[in-house]
Amino acid sequence: MAKKQENYLDFIPVINPKNSWTQDKQGIVTIDMVHRGFYARIAQKFFHTPRISHIKLDEYGSFLWKEIDGTRTVGALAQKMKAQFGDKAEPLYDRLVQYMQILHNNRFILFRGKDKAAS
């Protein structure tokens, strides 16, 4: 039996509660990523790597991050981006899907119904 093709635009992103975040007066978001696990502890102890990395998002990423509410789909977020930035957001869908994949691969976001912690 063939597996049903999933549409990435139907995925619902959720901010991973393991990472905190702040925003500055200009609305730029900084994600605080705590390095956890055995190898991270070794790197911190022997190579003096930081326990927390601060990842500063750009204008587009910050806008998108603040719109992730755990109910909107990637497609709905794309429409919000289009309304906010117009043609400056193009190529919208390619950029948005790639950006969401990066956020997901770094465990900044989870997908409801796909990742155990987000369900």
PDB file of C-alpha atoms in Angstrom:
ATOM      1  CA  MET A   1       0.000   0.000   0.000  1.00  0.00           C
ATOM      2  CA  ALA A   2       1.397   3.422  -0.982  1.00  0.00           C
ATOM      3  CA  LYS A   3       2.133   5.911   1.771  1.00  0.00           C
ATOM      4  CA  LYS A   4       0.022   9.053   1.605  1.00  0.00           C
ATOM      5  CA  GLN A   5       2.077  12.097   0.600  1.00  0.00           C
ATOM      6  CA  GLU A   6       2.123  14.680   3.401  1.00  0.00           C
ATOM      7  CA  ASN A   7       1.813  18.359   2.582  1.00  0.00           C
ATOM      8  CA  TYR A   8       4.330  20.410   4.558  1.00  0.00           C
ATOM      9  CA  LEU A   9       1.964  23.405   4.480  1.00  0.00           C
ATOM     10  CA  ASP A  10      -0.496  21.415   6.623  1.00  0.00           C
ATOM     11  CA  PHE A  11       2.026  20.862   9.442  1.00  0.00           C
ATOM     12  CA  ILE A  12       1.370  22.769  12.676  1.00  0.00           C
ATOM     13  CA  PRO A  13       4.570  24.085  14.305  1.00  0.00           C
ATOM     14  CA  VAL A  14       4.840  24.438  18.075  1.00  0.00           C
ATOM     15  CA  ILE A  15       7.654  26.264  19.871  1.00  0.00           C
ATOM     16  CA  ASN A  16       9.764  23.753  21.793  1.00  0.00           C
ATOM     17  CA  PRO A  17       9.246  24.540  25.495  1.00  0.00           C
ATOM     18  CA  LYS A  18      12.817  23.409  26.298  1.00  0.00           C
ATOM     19  CA  ASN A  19      14.186  26.654  24.849  1.00  0.00           C
ATOM     20  CA  SER A  20      13.370  30.111  26.173  1.00  0.00           C
ATOM     21  CA  TRP A  21      13.341  33.246  24.034  1.00  0.00           C
ATOM     22  CA  THR A  22      13.241  37.015  24.351  1.00  0.00           C
ATOM     23  CA  GLN A  23      12.656  39.944  22.040  1.00  0.00           C
ATOM     24  CA  ASP A  24      14.304  43.346  22.000  1.00  0.00           C
ATOM     25  CA  LYS A  25      12.652  46.756  21.546  1.00  0.00           C
ATOM     26  CA  GLN A  26      12.775  46.371  17.745  1.00  0.00           C
ATOM     27  CA  GLY A  27      10.930  43.037  17.978  1.00  0.00           C
ATOM     28  CA  ILE A  28      13.968  40.905  17.085  1.00  0.00           C
ATOM     29  CA  VAL A  29      13.785  37.465  18.723  1.00  0.00           C
ATOM     30  CA  THR A  30      16.729  35.724  20.398  1.00  0.00           C
ATOM     31  CA  ILE A  31      16.341  32.007  21.171  1.00  0.00           C
ATOM     32  CA  ASP A  32      18.295  30.695  24.165  1.00  0.00           C
ATOM     33  CA  MET A  33      19.342  27.123  23.383  1.00  0.00           C
ATOM     34  CA  VAL A  34      20.589  25.084  26.342  1.00  0.00           C
ATOM     35  CA  HIS A  35      23.088  22.417  25.316  1.00  0.00           C
ATOM     36  CA  ARG A  36      21.990  19.201  27.036  1.00  0.00           C
ATOM     37  CA  GLY A  37      23.296  15.687  27.072  1.00  0.00           C
ATOM     38  CA  PHE A  38      26.465  13.746  27.745  1.00  0.00           C
ATOM     39  CA  TYR A  39      28.554  15.097  24.849  1.00  0.00           C
ATOM     40  CA  ALA A  40      27.510  18.679  25.537  1.00  0.00           C
ATOM     41  CA  ARG A  41      28.654  18.334  29.164  1.00  0.00           C
ATOM     42  CA  ILE A  42      32.016  16.938  28.040  1.00  0.00           C
ATOM     43  CA  ALA A  43      32.478  19.814  25.570  1.00  0.00           C
ATOM     44  CA  GLN A  44      31.568  22.354  28.258  1.00  0.00           C
ATOM     45  CA  LYS A  45      33.969  20.858  30.781  1.00  0.00           C
ATOM     46  CA  PHE A  46      37.000  20.206  28.583  1.00  0.00           C
ATOM     47  CA  PHE A  47      36.630  22.690  25.729  1.00  0.00           C
ATOM     48  CA  HIS A  48      34.869  25.468  27.670  1.00  0.00           C
ATOM     49  CA  THR A  49      31.975  25.653  25.237  1.00  0.00           C
ATOM     50  CA  PRO A  50      28.982  27.667  26.456  1.00  0.00           C
ATOM     51  CA  ARG A  51      26.097  25.929  28.194  1.00  0.00           C
ATOM     52  CA  ILE A  52      23.642  28.240  26.433  1.00  0.00           C
ATOM     53  CA  SER A  53      23.825  29.573  22.875  1.00  0.00           C
ATOM     54  CA  HIS A  54      21.895  32.718  21.957  1.00  0.00           C
ATOM     55  CA  ILE A  55      20.528  32.552  18.407  1.00  0.00           C
ATOM     56  CA  LYS A  56      19.361  35.924  17.076  1.00  0.00           C
ATOM     57  CA  LEU A  57      16.732  35.750  14.326  1.00  0.00           C
ATOM     58  CA  ASP A  58      16.382  38.271  11.511  1.00  0.00           C
ATOM     59  CA  GLU A  59      13.314  40.445  10.865  1.00  0.00           C
ATOM     60  CA  TYR A  60      11.488  37.725   8.909  1.00  0.00           C
ATOM     61  CA  GLY A  61      12.371  34.945  11.337  1.00  0.00           C
ATOM     62  CA  SER A  62      11.373  37.051  14.337  1.00  0.00           C
ATOM     63  CA  PHE A  63       7.995  37.891  12.794  1.00  0.00           C
ATOM     64  CA  LEU A  64       7.372  34.241  11.984  1.00  0.00           C
ATOM     65  CA  TRP A  65       8.505  33.042  15.422  1.00  0.00           C
ATOM     66  CA  LYS A  66       6.015  35.339  17.172  1.00  0.00           C
ATOM     67  CA  GLU A  67       3.205  34.057  14.912  1.00  0.00           C
ATOM     68  CA  ILE A  68       3.786  30.384  15.848  1.00  0.00           C
ATOM     69  CA  ASP A  69       0.992  29.662  18.299  1.00  0.00           C
ATOM     70  CA  GLY A  70       0.523  25.897  18.043  1.00  0.00           C
ATOM     71  CA  THR A  71      -2.710  26.206  16.053  1.00  0.00           C
ATOM     72  CA  ARG A  72      -1.648  27.818  12.753  1.00  0.00           C
ATOM     73  CA  THR A  73      -0.405  25.633   9.916  1.00  0.00           C
ATOM     74  CA  VAL A  74       2.730  26.405   7.927  1.00  0.00           C
ATOM     75  CA  GLY A  75       0.376  27.467   5.107  1.00  0.00           C
ATOM     76  CA  ALA A  76      -1.424  29.940   7.394  1.00  0.00           C
ATOM     77  CA  LEU A  77       1.934  31.301   8.548  1.00  0.00           C
ATOM     78  CA  ALA A  78       2.896  31.785   4.891  1.00  0.00           C
ATOM     79  CA  GLN A  79      -0.195  33.953   4.401  1.00  0.00           C
ATOM     80  CA  LYS A  80       0.761  36.051   7.452  1.00  0.00           C
ATOM     81  CA  MET A  81       4.261  36.509   6.002  1.00  0.00           C
ATOM     82  CA  LYS A  82       2.793  37.541   2.631  1.00  0.00           C
ATOM     83  CA  ALA A  83       0.481  40.071   4.320  1.00  0.00           C
ATOM     84  CA  GLN A  84       3.332  41.533   6.400  1.00  0.00           C
ATOM     85  CA  PHE A  85       6.171  41.627   3.854  1.00  0.00           C
ATOM     86  CA  GLY A  86       4.495  41.365   0.436  1.00  0.00           C
ATOM     87  CA  ASP A  87       6.886  40.750  -2.462  1.00  0.00           C
ATOM     88  CA  LYS A  88       9.932  41.078  -0.173  1.00  0.00           C
ATOM     89  CA  ALA A  89       9.062  37.621   1.215  1.00  0.00           C
ATOM     90  CA  GLU A  90       9.324  35.924  -2.194  1.00  0.00           C
ATOM     91  CA  PRO A  91      10.063  33.138  -3.025  1.00  0.00           C
ATOM     92  CA  LEU A  92       7.807  32.685  -0.007  1.00  0.00           C
ATOM     93  CA  TYR A  93       6.997  28.974   0.115  1.00  0.00           C
ATOM     94  CA  ASP A  94      10.491  27.721  -0.727  1.00  0.00           C
ATOM     95  CA  ARG A  95      12.080  29.990   1.870  1.00  0.00           C
ATOM     96  CA  LEU A  96       9.454  29.270   4.501  1.00  0.00           C
ATOM     97  CA  VAL A  97       9.643  25.483   4.174  1.00  0.00           C
ATOM     98  CA  GLN A  98      13.442  25.565   4.279  1.00  0.00           C
ATOM     99  CA  TYR A  99      13.383  27.867   7.331  1.00  0.00           C
ATOM    100  CA  MET A 100      10.882  25.626   9.137  1.00  0.00           C
ATOM    101  CA  GLN A 101      13.068  22.603   8.395  1.00  0.00           C
ATOM    102  CA  ILE A 102      16.066  24.380   9.935  1.00  0.00           C
ATOM    103  CA  LEU A 103      14.046  25.324  13.043  1.00  0.00           C
ATOM    104  CA  HIS A 104      12.782  21.737  13.302  1.00  0.00           C
ATOM    105  CA  ASN A 105      16.201  20.128  12.753  1.00  0.00           C
ATOM    106  CA  ASN A 106      17.621  22.286  15.556  1.00  0.00           C
ATOM    107  CA  ARG A 107      14.647  21.349  17.776  1.00  0.00           C
ATOM    108  CA  PHE A 108      13.539  24.980  18.146  1.00  0.00           C
ATOM    109  CA  ILE A 109      10.091  23.931  16.939  1.00  0.00           C
ATOM    110  CA  LEU A 110       8.189  20.658  16.957  1.00  0.00           C
ATOM    111  CA  PHE A 111       5.317  19.617  14.716  1.00  0.00           C
ATOM    112  CA  ARG A 112       1.991  18.777  16.346  1.00  0.00           C
ATOM    113  CA  GLY A 113       1.075  15.165  15.598  1.00  0.00           C
ATOM    114  CA  LYS A 114       4.586  14.409  14.255  1.00  0.00           C
ATOM    115  CA  ASP A 115       6.830  14.878  17.310  1.00  0.00           C
ATOM    116  CA  LYS A 116       5.952  13.235  20.607  1.00  0.00           C
ATOM    117  CA  ALA A 117       6.594  16.310  22.763  1.00  0.00           C
ATOM    118  CA  ALA A 118       4.281  18.486  20.621  1.00  0.00           C
ATOM    119  CA  SER A 119       1.176  16.295  20.654  1.00  0.00           C
TER     120      SER A 119
END
